[in-house]
Every structure is written in C-alpha cells, then in structure tokens.
Short mmCIF file of N, CA and C in Angstrom, two decimals:
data_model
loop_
_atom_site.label_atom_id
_atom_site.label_comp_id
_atom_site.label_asym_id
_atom_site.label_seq_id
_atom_site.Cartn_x
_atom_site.Cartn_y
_atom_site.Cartn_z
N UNK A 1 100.55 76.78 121.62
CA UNK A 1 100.14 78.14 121.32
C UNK A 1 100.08 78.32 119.80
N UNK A 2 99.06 78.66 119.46
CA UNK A 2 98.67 78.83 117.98
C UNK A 2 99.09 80.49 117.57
N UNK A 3 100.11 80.88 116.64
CA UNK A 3 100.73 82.02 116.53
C UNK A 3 99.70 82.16 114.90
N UNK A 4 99.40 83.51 115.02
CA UNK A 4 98.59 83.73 113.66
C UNK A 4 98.78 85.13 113.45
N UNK A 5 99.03 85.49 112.01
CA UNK A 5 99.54 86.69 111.32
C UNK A 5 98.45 87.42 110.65
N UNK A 6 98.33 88.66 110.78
CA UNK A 6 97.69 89.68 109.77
C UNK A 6 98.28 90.38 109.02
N UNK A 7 97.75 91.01 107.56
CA UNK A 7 98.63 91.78 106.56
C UNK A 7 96.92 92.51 106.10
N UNK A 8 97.17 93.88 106.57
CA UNK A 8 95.82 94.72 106.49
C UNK A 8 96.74 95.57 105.07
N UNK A 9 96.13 95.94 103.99
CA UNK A 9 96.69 96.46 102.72
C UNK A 9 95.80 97.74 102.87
N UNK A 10 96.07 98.99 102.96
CA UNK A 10 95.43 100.05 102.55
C UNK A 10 95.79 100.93 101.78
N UNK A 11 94.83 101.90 100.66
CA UNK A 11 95.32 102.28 99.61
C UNK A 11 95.99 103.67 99.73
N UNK A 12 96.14 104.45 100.97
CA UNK A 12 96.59 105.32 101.20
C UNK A 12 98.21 104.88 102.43
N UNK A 13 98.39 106.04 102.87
CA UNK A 13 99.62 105.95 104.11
C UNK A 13 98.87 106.50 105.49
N UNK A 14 97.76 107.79 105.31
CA UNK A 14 97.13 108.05 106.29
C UNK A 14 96.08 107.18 107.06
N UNK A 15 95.07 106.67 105.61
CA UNK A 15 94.75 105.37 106.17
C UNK A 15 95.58 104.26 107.29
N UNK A 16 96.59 103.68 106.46
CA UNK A 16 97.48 102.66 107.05
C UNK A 16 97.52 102.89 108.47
N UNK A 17 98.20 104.57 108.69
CA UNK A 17 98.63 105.06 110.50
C UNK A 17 97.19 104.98 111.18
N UNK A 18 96.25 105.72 110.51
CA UNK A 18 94.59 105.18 111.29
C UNK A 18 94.20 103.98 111.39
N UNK A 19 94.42 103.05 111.02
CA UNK A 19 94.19 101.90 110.66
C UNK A 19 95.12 101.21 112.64
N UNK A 20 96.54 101.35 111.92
CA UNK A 20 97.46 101.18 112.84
C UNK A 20 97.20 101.69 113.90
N UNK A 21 96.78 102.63 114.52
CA UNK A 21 96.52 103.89 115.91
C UNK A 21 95.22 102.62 116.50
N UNK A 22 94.29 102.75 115.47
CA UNK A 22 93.05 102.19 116.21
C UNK A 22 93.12 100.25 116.45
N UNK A 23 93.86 99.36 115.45
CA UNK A 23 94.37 98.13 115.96
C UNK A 23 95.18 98.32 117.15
N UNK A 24 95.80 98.85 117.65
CA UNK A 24 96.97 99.17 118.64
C UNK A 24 96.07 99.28 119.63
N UNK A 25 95.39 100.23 119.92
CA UNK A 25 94.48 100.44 120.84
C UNK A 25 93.65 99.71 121.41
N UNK A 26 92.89 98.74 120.12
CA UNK A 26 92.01 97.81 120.53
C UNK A 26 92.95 96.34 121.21
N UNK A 27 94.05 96.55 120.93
CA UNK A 27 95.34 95.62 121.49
C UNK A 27 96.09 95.20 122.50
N UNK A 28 95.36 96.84 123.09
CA UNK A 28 96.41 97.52 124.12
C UNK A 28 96.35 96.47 125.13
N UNK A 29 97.58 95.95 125.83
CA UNK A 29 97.82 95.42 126.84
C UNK A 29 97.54 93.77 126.54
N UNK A 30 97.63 93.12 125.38
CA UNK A 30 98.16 92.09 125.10
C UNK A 30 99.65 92.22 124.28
N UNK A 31 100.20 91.16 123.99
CA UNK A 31 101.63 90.95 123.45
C UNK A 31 101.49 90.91 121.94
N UNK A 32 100.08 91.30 121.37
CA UNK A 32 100.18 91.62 120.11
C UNK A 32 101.30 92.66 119.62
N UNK A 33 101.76 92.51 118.70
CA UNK A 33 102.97 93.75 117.74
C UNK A 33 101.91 94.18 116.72
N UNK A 34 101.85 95.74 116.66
CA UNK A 34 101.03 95.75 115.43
C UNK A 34 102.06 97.00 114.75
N UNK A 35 102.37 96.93 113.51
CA UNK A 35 103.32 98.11 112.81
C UNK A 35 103.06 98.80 111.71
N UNK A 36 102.87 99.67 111.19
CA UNK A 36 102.64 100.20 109.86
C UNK A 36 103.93 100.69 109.07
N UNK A 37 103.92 100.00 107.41
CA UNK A 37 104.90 100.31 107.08
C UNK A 37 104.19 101.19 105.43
N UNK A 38 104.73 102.01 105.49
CA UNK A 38 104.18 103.03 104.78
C UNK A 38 105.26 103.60 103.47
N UNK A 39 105.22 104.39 102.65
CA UNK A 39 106.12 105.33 102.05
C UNK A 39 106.19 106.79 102.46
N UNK A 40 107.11 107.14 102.48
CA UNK A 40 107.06 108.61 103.15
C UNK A 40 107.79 108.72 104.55
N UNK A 41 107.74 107.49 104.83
CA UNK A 41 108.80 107.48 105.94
C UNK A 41 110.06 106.48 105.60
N UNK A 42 110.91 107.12 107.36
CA UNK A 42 111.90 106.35 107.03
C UNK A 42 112.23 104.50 106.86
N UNK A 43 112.63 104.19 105.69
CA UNK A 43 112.44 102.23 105.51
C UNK A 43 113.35 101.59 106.32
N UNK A 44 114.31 102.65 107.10
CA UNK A 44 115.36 101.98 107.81
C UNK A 44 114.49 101.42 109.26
N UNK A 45 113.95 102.48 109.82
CA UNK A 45 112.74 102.23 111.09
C UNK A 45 112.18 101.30 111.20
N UNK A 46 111.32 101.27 109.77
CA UNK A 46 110.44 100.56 109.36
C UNK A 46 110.91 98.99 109.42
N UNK A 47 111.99 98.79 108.71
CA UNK A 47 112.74 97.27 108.57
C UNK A 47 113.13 96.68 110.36
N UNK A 48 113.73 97.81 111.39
CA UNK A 48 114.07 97.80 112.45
C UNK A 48 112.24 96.77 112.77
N UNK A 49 111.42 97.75 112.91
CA UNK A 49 110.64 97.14 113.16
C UNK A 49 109.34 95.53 112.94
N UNK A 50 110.18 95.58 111.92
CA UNK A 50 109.61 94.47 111.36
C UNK A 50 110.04 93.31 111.97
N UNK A 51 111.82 93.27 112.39
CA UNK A 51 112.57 92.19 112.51
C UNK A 51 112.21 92.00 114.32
N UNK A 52 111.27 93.07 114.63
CA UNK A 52 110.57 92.16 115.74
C UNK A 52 109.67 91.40 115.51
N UNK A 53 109.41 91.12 114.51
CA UNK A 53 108.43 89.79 114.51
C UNK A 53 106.73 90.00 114.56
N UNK A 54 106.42 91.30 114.41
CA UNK A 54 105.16 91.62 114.85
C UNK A 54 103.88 91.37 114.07
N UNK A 55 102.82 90.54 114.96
CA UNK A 55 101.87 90.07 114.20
C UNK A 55 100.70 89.97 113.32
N UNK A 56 101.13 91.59 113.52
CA UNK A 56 99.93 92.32 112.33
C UNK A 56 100.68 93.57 111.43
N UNK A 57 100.51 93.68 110.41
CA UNK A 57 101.17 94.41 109.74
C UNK A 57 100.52 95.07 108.54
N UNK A 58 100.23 96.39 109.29
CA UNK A 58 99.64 97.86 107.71
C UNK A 58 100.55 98.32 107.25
N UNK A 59 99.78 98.00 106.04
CA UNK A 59 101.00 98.89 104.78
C UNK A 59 100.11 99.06 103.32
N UNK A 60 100.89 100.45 103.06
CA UNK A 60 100.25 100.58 101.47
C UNK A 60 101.05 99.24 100.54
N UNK A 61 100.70 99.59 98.98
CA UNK A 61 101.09 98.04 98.54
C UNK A 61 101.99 98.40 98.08
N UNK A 62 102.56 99.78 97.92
CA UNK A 62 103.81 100.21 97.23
C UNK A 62 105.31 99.48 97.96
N UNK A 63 104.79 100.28 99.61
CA UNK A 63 105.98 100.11 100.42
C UNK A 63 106.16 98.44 100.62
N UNK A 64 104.75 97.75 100.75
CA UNK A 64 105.15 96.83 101.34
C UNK A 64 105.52 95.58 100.18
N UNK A 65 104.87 96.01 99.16
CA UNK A 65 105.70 95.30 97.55
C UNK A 65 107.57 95.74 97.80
N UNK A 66 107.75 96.95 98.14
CA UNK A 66 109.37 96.80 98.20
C UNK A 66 109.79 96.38 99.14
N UNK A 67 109.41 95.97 100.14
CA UNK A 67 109.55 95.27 101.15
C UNK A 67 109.89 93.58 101.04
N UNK A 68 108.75 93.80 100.38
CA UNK A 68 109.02 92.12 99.72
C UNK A 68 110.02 92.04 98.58
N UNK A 69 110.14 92.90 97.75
CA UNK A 69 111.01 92.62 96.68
C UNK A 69 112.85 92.71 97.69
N UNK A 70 112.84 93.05 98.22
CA UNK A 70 114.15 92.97 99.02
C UNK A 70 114.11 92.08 100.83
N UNK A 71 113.26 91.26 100.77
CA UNK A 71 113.35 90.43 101.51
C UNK A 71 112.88 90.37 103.24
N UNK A 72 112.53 91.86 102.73
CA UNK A 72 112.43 92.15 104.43
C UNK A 72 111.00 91.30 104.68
N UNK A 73 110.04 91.52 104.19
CA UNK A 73 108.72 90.74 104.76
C UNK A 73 108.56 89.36 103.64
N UNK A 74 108.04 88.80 104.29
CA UNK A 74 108.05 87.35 104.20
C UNK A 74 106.38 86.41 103.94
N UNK A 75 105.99 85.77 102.90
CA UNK A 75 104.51 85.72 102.71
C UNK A 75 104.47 84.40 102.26
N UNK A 76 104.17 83.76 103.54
CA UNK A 76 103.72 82.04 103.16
C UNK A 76 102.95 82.02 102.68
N UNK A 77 101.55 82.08 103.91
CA UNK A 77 99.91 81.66 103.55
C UNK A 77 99.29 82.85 103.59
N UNK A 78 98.45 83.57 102.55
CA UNK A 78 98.02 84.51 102.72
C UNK A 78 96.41 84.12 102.41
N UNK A 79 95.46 84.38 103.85
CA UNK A 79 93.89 84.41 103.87
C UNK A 79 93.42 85.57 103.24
N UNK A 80 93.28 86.23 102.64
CA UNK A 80 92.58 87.69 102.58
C UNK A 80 91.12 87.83 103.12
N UNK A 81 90.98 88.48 103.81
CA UNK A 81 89.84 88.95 104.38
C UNK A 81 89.19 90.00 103.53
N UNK A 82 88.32 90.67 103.20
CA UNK A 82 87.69 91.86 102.47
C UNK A 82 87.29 92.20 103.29
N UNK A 83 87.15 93.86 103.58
CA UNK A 83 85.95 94.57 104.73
C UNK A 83 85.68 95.84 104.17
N UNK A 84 84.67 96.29 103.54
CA UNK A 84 84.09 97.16 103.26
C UNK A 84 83.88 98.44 104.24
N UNK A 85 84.59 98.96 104.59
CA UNK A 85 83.38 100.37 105.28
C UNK A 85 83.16 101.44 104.67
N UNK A 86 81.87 101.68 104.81
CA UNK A 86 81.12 102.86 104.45
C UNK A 86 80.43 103.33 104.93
N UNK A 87 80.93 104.63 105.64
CA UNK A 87 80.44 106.17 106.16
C UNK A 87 79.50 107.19 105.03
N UNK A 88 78.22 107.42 105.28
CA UNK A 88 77.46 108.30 105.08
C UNK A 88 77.39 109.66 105.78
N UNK A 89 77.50 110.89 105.41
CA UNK A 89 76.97 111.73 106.18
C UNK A 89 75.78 112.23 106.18
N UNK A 90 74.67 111.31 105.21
CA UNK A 90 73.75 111.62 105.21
C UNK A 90 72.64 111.59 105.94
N UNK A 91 71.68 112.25 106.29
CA UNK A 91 70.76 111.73 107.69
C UNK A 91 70.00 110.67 106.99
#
C-alpha cells in the first residue's frame, strides 16, 4: 500500500476551512484524514488532531510555520503542486 501526503497552504483561515469542507466531502467515505490547521483557533485541538496521522493537511503558513517550529508537523519530501483559480463574475 502506497501511503501519500498532501500539505494545501492557503493565504487566508476562511479559505483553509473551504478548502477543508470541500476536500472532506469529495473524500467522504474513504479512510482519507483531511484537517485544517489555522490561527484563530484552538492549537491544542488542532495538535490533538494532527497526531492522528491525517493525510492531507490545510493550513495558513503562519499556523502551520508554528507548527513546525515546535515539532508538531513534520516535512520530509515536499512536491508542491500550484493551482490557480479564477472566478469571473463577468458575463
């Protein structure tokens, strides 16, 4: 079984939970973990949740830079992906 990790970086916290709501969803009912770790909430939760092991992980770069600076998340190999979206409301 080939185990493979995501780290989605977004520049907001509302982003991150939209981000998080709609991966989750598209998830639903496999053994994927998907978590958002944000600022503004609580880091105790947040750490709880991490130490399940879960294989995708949103976060702004604030929270998840202190995250890393105190050990909680962990960064071997990092692929970066880029994805652009852009919404018009124009006709």
């Amino acid at each position: 079984m080939v185990v493979r990790y995501a780290l989605i970086v977004s520049p907001t916290r509302e982003l991150s939970m939209q981000i998080k709501t709609h991966v989750a969803a598209m998830l639903r009912g496999t053994p994927v973990g998907v978590v958002a770790v944000v600022g503004g909430m609580a880091k105790q939760k947040q750490q709880r949740l991490l130490r399940r092991r879960p294989e995708i992980i949103v976060g702004t770069p604030g929270r998840l830079w202190d995250l890393y600076a105190h050990r909680e998340v962990r960064v071997c190999v990092c692929v970066c992906v880029c994805c652009l979206l852009y919404t018009s409301d124009a006709a």
